[in-house]
PDB file of N, CA, C and O in Angstrom:
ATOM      1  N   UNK A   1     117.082  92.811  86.549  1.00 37.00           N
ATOM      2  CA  UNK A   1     115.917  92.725  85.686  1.00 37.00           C
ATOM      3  C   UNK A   1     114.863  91.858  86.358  1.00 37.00           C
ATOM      4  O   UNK A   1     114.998  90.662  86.619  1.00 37.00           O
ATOM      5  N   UNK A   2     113.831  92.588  86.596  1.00 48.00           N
ATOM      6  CA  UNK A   2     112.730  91.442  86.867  1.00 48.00           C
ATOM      7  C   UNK A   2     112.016  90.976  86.077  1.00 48.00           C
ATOM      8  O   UNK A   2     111.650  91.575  85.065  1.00 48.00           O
ATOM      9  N   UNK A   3     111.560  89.396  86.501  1.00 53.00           N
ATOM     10  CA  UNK A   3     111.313  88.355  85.590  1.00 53.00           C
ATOM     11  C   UNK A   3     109.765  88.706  85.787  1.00 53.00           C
ATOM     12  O   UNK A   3     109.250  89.046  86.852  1.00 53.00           O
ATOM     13  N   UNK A   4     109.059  88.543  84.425  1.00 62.00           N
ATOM     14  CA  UNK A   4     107.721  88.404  84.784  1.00 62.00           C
ATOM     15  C   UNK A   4     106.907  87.169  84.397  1.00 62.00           C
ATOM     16  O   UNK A   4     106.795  86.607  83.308  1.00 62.00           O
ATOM     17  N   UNK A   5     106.316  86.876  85.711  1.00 76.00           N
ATOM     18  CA  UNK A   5     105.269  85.473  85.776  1.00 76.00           C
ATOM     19  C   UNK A   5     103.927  85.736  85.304  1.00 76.00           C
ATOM     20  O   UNK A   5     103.626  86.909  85.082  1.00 76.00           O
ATOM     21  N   UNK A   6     103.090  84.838  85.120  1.00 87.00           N
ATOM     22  CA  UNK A   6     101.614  84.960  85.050  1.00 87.00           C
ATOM     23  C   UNK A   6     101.136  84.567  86.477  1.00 87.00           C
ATOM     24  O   UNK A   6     101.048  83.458  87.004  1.00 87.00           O
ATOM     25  N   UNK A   7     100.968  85.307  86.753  1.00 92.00           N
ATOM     26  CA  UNK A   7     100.399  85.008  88.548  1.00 92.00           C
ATOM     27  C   UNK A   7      99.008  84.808  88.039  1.00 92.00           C
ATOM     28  O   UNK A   7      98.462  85.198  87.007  1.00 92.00           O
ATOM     29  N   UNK A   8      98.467  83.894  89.329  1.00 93.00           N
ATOM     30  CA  UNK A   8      96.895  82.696  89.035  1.00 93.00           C
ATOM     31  C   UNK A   8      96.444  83.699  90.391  1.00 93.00           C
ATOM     32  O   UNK A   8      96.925  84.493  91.199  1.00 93.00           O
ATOM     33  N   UNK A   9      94.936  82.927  89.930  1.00 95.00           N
ATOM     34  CA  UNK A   9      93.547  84.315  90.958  1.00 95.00           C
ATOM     35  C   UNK A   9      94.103  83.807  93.031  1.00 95.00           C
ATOM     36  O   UNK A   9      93.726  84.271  94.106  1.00 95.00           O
ATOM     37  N   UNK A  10      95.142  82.654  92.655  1.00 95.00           N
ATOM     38  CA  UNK A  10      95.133  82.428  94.407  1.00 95.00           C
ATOM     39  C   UNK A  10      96.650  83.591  94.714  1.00 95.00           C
ATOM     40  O   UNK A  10      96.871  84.129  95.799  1.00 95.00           O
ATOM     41  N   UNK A  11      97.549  83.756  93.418  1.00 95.00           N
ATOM     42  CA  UNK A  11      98.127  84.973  93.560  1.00 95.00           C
ATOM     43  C   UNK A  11      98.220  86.222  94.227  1.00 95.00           C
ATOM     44  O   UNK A  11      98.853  86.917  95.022  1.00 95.00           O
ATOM     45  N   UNK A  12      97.076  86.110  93.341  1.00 95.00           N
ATOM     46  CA  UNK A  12      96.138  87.901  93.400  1.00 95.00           C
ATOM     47  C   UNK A  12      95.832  87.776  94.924  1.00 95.00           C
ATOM     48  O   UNK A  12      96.545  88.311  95.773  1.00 95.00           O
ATOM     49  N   UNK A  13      94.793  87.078  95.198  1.00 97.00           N
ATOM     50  CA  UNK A  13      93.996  87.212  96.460  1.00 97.00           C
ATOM     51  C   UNK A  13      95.518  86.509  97.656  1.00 97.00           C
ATOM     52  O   UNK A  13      95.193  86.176  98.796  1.00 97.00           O
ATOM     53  N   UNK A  14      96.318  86.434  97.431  1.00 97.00           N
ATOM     54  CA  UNK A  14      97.305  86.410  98.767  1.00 97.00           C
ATOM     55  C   UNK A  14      97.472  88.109  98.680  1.00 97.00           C
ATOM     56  O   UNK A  14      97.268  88.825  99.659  1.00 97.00           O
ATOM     57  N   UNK A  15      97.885  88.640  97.317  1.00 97.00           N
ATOM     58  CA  UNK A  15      98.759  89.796  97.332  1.00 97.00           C
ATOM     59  C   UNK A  15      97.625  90.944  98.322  1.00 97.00           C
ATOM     60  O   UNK A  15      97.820  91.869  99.110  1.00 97.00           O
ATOM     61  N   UNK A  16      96.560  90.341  97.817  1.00 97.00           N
ATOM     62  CA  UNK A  16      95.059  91.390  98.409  1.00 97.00           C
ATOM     63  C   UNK A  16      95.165  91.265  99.839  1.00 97.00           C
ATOM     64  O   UNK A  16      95.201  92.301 100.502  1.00 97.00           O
ATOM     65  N   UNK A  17      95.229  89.960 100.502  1.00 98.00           N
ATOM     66  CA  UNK A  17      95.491  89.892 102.150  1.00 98.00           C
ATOM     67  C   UNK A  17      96.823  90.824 102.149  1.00 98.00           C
ATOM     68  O   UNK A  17      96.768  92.044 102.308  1.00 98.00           O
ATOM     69  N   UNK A  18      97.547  90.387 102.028  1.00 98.00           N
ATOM     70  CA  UNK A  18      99.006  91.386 102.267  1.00 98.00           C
ATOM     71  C   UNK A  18      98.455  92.679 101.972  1.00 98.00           C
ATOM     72  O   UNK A  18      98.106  93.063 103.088  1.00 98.00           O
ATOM     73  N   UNK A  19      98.202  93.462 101.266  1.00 98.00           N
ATOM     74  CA  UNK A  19      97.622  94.763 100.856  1.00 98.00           C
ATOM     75  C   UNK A  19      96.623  95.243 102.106  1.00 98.00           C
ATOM     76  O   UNK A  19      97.027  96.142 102.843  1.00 98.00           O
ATOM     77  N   UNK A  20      95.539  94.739 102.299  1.00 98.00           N
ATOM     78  CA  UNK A  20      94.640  94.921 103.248  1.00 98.00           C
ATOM     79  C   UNK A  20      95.436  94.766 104.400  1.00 98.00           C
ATOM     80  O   UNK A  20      95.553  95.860 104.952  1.00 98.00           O
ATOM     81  N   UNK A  21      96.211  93.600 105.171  1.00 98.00           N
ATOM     82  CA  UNK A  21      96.624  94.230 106.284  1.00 98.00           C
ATOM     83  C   UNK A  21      97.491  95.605 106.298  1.00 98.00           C
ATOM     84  O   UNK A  21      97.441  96.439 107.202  1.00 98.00           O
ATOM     85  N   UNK A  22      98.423  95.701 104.947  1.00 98.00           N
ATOM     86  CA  UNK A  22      99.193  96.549 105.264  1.00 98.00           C
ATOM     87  C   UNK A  22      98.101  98.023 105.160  1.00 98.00           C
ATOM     88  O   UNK A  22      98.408  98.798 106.066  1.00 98.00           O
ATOM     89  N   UNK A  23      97.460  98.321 104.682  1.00 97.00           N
ATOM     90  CA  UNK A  23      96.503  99.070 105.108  1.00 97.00           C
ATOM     91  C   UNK A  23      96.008  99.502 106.298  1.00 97.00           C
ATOM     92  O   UNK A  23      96.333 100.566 106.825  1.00 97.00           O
ATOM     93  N   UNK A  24      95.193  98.675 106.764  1.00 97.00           N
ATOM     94  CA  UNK A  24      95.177  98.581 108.284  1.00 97.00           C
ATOM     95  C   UNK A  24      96.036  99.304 109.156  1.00 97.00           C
ATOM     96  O   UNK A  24      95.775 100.310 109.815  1.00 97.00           O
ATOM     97  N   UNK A  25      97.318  98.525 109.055  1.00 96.00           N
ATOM     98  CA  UNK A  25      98.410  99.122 109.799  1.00 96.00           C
ATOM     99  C   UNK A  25      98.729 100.291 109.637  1.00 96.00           C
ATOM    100  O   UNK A  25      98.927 100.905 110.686  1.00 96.00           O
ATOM    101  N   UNK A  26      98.899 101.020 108.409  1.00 93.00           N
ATOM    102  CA  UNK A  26      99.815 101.475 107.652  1.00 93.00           C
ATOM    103  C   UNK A  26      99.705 102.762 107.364  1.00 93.00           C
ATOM    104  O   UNK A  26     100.439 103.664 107.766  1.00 93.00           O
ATOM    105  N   UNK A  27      97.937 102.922 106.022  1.00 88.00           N
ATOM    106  CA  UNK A  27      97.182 103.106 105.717  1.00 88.00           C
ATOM    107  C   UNK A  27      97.902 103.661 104.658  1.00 88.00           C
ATOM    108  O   UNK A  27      98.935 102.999 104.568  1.00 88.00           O
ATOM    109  N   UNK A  28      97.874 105.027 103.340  1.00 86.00           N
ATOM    110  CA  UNK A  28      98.195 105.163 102.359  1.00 86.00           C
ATOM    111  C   UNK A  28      97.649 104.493 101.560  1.00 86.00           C
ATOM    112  O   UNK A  28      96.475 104.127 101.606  1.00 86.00           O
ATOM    113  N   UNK A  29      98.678 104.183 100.487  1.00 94.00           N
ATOM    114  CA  UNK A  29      98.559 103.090  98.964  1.00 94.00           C
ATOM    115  C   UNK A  29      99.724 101.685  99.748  1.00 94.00           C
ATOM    116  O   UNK A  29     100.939 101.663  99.944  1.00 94.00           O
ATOM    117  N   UNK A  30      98.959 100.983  99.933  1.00 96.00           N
ATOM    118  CA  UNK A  30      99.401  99.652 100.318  1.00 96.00           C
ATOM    119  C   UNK A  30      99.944  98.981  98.668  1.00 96.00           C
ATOM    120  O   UNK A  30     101.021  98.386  98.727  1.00 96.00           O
ATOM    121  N   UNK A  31      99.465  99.027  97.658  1.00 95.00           N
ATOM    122  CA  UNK A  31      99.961  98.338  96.461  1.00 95.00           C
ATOM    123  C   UNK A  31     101.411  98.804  96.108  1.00 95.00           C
ATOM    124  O   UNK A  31     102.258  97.964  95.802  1.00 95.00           O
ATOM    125  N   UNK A  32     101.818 100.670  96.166  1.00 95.00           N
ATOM    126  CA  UNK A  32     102.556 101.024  96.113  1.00 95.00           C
ATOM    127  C   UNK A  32     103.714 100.663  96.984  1.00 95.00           C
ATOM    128  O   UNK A  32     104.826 100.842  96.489  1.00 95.00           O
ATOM    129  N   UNK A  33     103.632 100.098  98.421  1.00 96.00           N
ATOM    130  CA  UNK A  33     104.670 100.078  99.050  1.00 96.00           C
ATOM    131  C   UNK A  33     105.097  98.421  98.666  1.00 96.00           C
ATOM    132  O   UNK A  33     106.232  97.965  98.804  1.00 96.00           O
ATOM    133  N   UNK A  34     104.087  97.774  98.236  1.00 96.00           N
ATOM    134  CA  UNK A  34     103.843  96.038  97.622  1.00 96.00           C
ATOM    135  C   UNK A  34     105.402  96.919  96.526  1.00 96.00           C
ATOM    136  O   UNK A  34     106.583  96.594  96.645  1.00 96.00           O
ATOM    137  N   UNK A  35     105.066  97.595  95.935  1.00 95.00           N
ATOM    138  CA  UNK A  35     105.885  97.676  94.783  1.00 95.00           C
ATOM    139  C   UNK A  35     107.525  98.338  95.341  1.00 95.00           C
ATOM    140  O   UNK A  35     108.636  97.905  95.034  1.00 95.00           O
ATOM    141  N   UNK A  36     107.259  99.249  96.042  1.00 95.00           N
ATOM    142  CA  UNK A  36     108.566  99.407  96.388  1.00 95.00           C
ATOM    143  C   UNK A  36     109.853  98.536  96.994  1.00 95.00           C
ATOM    144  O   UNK A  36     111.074  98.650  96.883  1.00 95.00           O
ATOM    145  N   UNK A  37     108.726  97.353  97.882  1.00 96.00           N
ATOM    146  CA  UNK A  37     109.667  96.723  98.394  1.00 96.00           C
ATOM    147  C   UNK A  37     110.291  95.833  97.575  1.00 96.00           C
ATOM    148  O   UNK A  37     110.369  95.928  96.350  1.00 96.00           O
ATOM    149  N   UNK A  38     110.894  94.661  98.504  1.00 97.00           N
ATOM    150  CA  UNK A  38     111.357  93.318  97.454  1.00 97.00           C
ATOM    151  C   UNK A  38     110.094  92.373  97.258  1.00 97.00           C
ATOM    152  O   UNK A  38     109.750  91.696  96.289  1.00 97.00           O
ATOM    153  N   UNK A  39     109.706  92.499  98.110  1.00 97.00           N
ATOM    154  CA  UNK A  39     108.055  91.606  98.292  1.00 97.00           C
ATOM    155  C   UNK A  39     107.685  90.645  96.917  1.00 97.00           C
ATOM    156  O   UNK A  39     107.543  89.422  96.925  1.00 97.00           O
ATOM    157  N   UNK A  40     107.543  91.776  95.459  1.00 95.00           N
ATOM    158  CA  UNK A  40     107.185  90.436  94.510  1.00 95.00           C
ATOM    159  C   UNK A  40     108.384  89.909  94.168  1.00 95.00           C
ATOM    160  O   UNK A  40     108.331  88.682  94.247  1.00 95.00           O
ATOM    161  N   UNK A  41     109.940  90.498  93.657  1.00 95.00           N
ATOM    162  CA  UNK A  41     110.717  89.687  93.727  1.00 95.00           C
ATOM    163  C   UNK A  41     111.335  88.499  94.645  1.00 95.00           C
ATOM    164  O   UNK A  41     112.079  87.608  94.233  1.00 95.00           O
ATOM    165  N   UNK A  42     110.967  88.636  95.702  1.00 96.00           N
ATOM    166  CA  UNK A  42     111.207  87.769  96.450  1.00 96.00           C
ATOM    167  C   UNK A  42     109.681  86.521  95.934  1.00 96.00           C
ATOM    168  O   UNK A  42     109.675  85.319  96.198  1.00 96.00           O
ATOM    169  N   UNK A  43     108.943  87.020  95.441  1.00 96.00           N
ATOM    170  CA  UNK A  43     107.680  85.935  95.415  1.00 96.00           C
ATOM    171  C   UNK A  43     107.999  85.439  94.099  1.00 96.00           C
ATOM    172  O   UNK A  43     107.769  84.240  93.942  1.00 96.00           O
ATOM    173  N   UNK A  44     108.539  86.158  92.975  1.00 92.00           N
ATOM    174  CA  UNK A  44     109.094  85.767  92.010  1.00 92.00           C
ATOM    175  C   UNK A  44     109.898  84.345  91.841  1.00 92.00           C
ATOM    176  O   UNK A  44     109.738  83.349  91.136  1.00 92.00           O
ATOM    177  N   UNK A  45     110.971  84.805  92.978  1.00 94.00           N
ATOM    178  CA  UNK A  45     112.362  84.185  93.034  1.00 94.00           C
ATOM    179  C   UNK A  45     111.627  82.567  93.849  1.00 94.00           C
ATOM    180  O   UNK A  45     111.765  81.502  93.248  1.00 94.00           O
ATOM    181  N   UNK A  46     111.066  82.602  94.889  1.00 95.00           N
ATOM    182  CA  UNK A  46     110.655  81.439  95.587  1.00 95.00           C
ATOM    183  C   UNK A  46     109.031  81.316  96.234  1.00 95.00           C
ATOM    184  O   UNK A  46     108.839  81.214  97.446  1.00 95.00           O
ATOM    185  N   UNK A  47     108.218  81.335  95.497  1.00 94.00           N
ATOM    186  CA  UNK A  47     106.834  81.382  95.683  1.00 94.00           C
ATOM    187  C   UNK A  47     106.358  80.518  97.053  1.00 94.00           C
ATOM    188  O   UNK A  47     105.566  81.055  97.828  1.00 94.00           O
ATOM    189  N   UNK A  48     106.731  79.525  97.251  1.00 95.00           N
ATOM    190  CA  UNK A  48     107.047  78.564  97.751  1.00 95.00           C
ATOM    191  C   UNK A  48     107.329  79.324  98.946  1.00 95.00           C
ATOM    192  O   UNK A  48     106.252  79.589  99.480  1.00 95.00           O
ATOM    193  N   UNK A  49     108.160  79.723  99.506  1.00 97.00           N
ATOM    194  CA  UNK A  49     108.732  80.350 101.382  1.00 97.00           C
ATOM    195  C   UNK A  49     108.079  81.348 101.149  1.00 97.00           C
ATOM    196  O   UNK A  49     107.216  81.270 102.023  1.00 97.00           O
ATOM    197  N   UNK A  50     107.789  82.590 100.369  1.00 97.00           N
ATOM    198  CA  UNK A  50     106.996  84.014 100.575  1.00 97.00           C
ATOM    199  C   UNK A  50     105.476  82.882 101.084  1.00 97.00           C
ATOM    200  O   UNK A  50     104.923  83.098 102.162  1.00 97.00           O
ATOM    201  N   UNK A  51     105.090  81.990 100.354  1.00 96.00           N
ATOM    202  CA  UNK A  51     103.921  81.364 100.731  1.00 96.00           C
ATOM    203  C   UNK A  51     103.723  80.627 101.858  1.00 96.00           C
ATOM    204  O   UNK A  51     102.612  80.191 102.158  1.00 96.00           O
ATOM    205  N   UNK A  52     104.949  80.405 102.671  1.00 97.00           N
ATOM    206  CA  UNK A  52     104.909  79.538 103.681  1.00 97.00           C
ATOM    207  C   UNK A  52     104.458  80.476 104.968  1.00 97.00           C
ATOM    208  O   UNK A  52     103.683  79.927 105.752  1.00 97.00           O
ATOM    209  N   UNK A  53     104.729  81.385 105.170  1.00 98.00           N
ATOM    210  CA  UNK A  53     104.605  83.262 105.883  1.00 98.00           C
ATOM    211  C   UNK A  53     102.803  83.031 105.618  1.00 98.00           C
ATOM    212  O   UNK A  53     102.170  82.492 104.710  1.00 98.00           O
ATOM    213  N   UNK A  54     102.335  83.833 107.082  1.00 98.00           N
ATOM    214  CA  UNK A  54     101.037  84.074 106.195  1.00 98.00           C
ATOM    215  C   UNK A  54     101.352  85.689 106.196  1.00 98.00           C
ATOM    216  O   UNK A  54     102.270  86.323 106.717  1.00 98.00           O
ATOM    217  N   UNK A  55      99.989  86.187 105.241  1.00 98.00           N
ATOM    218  CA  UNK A  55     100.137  87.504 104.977  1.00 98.00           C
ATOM    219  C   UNK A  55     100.362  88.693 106.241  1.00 98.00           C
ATOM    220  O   UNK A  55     100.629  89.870 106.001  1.00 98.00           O
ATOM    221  N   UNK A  56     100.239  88.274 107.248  1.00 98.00           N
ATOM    222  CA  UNK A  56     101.047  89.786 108.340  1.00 98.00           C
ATOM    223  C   UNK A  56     102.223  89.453 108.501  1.00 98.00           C
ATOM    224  O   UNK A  56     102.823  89.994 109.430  1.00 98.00           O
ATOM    225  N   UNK A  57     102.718  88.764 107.914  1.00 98.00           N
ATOM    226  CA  UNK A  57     104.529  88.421 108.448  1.00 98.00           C
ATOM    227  C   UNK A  57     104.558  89.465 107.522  1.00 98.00           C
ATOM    228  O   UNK A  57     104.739  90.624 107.896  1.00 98.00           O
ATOM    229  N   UNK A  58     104.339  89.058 105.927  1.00 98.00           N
ATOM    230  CA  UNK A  58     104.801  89.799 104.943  1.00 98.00           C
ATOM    231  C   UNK A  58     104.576  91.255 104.792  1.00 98.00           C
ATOM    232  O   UNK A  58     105.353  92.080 104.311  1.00 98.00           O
ATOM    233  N   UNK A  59     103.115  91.485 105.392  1.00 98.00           N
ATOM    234  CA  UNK A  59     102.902  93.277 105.577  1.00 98.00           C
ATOM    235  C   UNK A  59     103.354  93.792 106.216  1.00 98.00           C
ATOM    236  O   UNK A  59     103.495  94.981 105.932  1.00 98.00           O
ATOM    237  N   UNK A  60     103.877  93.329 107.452  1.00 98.00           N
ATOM    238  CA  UNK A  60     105.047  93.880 108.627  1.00 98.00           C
ATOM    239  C   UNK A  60     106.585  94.042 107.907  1.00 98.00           C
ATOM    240  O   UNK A  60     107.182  95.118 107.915  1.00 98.00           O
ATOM    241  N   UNK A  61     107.042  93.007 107.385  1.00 98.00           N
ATOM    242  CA  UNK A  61     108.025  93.029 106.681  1.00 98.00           C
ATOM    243  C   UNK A  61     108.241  94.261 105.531  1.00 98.00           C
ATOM    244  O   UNK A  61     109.177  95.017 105.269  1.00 98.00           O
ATOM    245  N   UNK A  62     106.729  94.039 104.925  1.00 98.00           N
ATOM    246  CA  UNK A  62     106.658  95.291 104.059  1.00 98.00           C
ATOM    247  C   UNK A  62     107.150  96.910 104.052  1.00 98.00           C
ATOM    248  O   UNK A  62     107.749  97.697 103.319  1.00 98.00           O
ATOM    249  N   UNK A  63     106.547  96.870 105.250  1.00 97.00           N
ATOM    250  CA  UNK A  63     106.261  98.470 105.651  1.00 97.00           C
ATOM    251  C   UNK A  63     107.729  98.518 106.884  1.00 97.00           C
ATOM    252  O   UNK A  63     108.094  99.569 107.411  1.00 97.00           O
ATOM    253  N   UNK A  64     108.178  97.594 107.060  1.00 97.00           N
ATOM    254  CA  UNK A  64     109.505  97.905 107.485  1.00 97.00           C
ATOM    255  C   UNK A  64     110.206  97.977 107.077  1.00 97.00           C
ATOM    256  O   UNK A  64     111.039  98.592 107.743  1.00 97.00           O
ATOM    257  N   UNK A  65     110.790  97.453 105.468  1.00 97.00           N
ATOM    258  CA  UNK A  65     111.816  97.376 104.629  1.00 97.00           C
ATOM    259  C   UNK A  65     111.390  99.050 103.595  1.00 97.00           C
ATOM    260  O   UNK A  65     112.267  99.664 102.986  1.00 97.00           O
ATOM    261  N   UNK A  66     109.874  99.500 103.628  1.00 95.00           N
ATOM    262  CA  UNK A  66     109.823 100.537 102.912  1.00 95.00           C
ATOM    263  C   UNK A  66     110.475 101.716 104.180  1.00 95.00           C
ATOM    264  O   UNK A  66     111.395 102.462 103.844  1.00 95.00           O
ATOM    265  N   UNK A  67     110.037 101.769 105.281  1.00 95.00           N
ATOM    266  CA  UNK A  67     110.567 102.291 106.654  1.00 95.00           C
ATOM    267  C   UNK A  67     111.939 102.787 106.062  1.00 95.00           C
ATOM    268  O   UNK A  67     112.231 103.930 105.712  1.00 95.00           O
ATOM    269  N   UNK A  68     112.684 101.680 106.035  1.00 94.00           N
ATOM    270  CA  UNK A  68     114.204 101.835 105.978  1.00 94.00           C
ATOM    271  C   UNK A  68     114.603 102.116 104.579  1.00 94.00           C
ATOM    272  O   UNK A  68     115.777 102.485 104.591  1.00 94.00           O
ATOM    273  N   UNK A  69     114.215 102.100 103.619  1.00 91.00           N
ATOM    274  CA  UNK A  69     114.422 102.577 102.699  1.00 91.00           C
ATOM    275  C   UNK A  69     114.301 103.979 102.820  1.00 91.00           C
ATOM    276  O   UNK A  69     115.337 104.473 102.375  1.00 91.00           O
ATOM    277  N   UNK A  70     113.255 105.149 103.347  1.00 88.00           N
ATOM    278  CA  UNK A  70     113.105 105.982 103.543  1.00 88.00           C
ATOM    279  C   UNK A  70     113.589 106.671 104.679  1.00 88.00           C
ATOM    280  O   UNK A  70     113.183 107.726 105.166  1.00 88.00           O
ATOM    281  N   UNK A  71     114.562 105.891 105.054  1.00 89.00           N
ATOM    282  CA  UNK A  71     115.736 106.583 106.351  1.00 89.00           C
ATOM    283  C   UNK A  71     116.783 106.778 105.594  1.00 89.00           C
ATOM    284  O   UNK A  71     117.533 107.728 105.816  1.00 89.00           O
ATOM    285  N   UNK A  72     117.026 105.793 104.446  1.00 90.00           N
ATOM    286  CA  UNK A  72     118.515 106.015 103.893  1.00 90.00           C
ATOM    287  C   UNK A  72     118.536 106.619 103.133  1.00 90.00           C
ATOM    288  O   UNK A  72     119.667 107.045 102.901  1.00 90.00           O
ATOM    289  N   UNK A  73     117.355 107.155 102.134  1.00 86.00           N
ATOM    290  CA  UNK A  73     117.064 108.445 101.418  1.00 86.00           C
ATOM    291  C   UNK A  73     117.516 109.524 101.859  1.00 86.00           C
ATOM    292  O   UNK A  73     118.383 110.279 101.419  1.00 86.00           O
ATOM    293  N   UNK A  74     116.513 109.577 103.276  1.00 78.00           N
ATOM    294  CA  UNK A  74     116.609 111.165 104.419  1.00 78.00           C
ATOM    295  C   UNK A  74     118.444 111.331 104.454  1.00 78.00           C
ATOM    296  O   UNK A  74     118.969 112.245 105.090  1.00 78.00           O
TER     297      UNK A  74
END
């Protein structure tokens, strides 16, 4: 079950850097793959270390954990 927070506007605008690079890279719906991964549960669980990362650790991470999710589907 995921827990839901009230995320604050410095929230938002990290999740927006993460989004925009993964874009960049990526291109598609960057929010959607935000959602597929673990990405907010993990920001959920420890805000704190997802925040210590700046946002291309986490968009790389992103789009590699959605990557592999979509190998083990295939």
């Amino acid at each position: 079950m995921r827990i839901s927070i009230n995320y604050t506007k410095y929230d938002y605008r990290f999740f927006d850097e993460v989004a925009e690079i993964i874009g960049k890279i990526n291109g598609g719906n960057p929010k959607e793959l935000m959602e597929t991964s673990s990405f907010y549960e993990m920001y959920e669980e420890d805000i704190n270390f997802v925040q210590h990362y700046p946002p291309a650790y986490w968009a790389d991470f992103i789009i590699e954990e959605c990557d592999n999710i979509k190998k083990q589907i295939q």
